mmCIF file of C-alpha atoms in Angstrom:
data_model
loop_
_atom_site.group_PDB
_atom_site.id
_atom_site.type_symbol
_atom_site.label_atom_id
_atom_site.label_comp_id
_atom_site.label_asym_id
_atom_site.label_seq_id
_atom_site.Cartn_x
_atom_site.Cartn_y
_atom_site.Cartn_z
ATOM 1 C CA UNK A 7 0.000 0.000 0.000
ATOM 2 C CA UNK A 8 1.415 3.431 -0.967
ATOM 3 C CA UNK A 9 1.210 6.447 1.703
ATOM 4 C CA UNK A 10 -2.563 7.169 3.110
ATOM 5 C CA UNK A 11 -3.280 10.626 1.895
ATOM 6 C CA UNK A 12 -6.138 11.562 5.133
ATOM 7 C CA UNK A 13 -8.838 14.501 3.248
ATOM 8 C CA UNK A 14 -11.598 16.350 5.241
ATOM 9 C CA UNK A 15 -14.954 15.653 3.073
ATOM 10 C CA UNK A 16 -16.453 18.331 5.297
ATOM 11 C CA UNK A 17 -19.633 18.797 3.842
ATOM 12 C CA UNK A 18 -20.240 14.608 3.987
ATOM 13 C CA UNK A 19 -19.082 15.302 7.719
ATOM 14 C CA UNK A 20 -16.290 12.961 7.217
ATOM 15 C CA UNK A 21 -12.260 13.114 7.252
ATOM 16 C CA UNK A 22 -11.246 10.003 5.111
ATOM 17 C CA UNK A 23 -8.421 7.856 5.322
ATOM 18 C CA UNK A 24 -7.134 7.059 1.150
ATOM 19 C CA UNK A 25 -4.447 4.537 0.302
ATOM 20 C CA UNK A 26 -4.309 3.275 -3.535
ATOM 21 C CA UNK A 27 -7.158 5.045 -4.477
ATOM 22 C CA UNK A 28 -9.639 3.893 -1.925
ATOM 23 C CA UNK A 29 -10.597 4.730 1.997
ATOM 24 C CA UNK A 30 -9.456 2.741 4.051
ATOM 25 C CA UNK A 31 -10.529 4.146 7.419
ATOM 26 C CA UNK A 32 -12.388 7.456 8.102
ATOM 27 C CA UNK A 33 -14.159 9.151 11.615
ATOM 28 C CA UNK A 34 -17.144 10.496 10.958
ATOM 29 C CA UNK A 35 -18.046 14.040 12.953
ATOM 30 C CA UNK A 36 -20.382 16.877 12.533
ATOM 31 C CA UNK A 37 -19.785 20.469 13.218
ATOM 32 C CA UNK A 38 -21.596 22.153 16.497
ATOM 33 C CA UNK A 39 -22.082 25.811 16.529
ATOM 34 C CA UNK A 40 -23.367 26.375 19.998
ATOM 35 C CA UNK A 41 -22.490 27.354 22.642
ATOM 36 C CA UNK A 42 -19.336 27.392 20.772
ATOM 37 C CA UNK A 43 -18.302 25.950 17.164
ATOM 38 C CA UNK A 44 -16.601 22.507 17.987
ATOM 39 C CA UNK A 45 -15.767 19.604 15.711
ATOM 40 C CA UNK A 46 -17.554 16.432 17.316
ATOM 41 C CA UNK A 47 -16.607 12.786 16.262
ATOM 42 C CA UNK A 48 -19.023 10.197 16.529
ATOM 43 C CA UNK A 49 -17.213 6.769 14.792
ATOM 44 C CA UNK A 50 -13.915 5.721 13.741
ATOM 45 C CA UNK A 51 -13.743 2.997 11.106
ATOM 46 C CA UNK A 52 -11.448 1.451 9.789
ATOM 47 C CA UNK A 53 -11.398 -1.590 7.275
ATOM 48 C CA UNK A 54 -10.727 -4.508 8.476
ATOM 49 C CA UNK A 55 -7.516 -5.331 6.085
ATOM 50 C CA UNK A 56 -6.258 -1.841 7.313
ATOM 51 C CA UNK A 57 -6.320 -2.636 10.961
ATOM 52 C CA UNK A 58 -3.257 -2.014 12.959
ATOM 53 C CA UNK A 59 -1.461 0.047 10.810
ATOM 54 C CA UNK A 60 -2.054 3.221 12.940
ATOM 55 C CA UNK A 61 -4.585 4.620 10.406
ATOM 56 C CA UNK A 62 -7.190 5.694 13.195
ATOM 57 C CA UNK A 63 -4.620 7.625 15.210
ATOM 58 C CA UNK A 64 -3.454 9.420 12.343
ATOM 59 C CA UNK A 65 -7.368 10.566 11.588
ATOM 60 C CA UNK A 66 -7.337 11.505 15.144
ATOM 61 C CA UNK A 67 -4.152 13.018 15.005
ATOM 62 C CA UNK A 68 -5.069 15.232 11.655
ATOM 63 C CA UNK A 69 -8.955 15.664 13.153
ATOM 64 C CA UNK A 70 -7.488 17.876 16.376
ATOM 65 C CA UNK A 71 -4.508 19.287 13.509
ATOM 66 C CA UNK A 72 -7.635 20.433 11.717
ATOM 67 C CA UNK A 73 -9.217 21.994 14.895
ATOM 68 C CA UNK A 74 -6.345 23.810 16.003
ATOM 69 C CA UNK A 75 -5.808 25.448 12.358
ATOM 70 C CA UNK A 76 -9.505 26.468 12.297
ATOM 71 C CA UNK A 77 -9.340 28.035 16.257
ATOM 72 C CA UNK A 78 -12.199 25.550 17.110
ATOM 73 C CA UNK A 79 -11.932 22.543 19.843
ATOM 74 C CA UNK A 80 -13.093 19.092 19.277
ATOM 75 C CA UNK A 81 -15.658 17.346 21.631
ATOM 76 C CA UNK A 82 -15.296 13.848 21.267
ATOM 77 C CA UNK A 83 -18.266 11.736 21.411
ATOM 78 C CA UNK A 84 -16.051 8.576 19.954
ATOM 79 C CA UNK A 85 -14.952 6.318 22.145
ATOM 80 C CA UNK A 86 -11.563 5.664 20.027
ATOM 81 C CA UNK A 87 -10.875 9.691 19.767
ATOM 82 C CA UNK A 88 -12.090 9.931 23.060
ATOM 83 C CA UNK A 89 -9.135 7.364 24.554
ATOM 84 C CA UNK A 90 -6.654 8.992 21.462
ATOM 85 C CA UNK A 91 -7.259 12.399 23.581
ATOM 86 C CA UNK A 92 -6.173 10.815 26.903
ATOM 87 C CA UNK A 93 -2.877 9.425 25.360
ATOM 88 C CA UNK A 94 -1.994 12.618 23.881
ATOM 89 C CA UNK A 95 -3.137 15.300 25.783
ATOM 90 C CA UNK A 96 -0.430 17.635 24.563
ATOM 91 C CA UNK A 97 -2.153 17.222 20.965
ATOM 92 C CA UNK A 98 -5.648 17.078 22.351
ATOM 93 C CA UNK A 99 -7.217 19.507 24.595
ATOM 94 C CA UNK A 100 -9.803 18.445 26.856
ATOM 95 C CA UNK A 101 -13.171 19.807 25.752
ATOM 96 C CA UNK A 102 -15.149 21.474 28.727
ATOM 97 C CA UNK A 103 -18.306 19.410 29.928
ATOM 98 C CA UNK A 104 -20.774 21.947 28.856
ATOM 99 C CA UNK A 105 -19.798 21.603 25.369
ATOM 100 C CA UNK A 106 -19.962 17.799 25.586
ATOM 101 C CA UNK A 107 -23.023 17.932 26.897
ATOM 102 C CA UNK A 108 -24.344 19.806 24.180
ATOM 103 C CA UNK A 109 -22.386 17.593 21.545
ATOM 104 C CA UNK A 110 -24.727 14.905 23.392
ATOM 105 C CA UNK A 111 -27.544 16.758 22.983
ATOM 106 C CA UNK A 112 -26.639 17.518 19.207
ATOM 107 C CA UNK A 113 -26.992 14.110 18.176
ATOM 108 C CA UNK A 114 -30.156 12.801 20.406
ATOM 109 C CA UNK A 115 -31.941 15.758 18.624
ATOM 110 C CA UNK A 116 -30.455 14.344 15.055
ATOM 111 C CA UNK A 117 -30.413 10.800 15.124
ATOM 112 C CA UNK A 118 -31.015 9.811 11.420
ATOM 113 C CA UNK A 119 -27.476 11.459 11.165
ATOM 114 C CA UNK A 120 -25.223 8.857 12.506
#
């Protein structure tokens, strides 16, 4: 397999995972705008041939990468980018409980979404 290129398909709500031509892992999120903007995961996935090739923590990696770039936080609602966050806190800032809450919130009010 060549390089995984990772691309943010923001408008599908997904940042994708690509390796010879086809994706291979992605974590789907969707954008809160209140109380403040935040990027919220809700799955990581990756294919079952890709497994263990440390394509998940680089979407998690490039998912808080993108965050920081855009002045937004990310309030994980994924259990994977939730533990990711834990093992690097000095790439991951802890989202405040408020905002978590209303991540939560988010998606019980949306629930075709995911």
């Amino acid at each position: 397999m060549s390089d995984i290129e990772i691309r943010d398909d923001r408008e599908a709500g997904r940042l994708e995972a690509v390796g010879d031509g086809e994706v291979v892992g992605r974590i789907e999120y969707f954008v809160l705008e209140s109380p403040e903007r935040a990027l919220v995961p809700v799955h990581t996935i990756v294919e079952p041939a890709h497994e263990g090739k440390g394509i998940a923590g680089s979407l998690a990696r490039e998912l808080y990468g993108i965050a920081a770039r855009e002045g937004v936080v990310v309030a994980p609602l994924c259990p994977y980018v939730v533990k990711w966050a834990e093992r690097h806190p000095d790439e991951a800032p802890a989202a405040d409980l408020e905002l978590l809450r209303a991540a939560k919130e988010w998606l019980v009010a949306h629930p075709g979404r995911f």
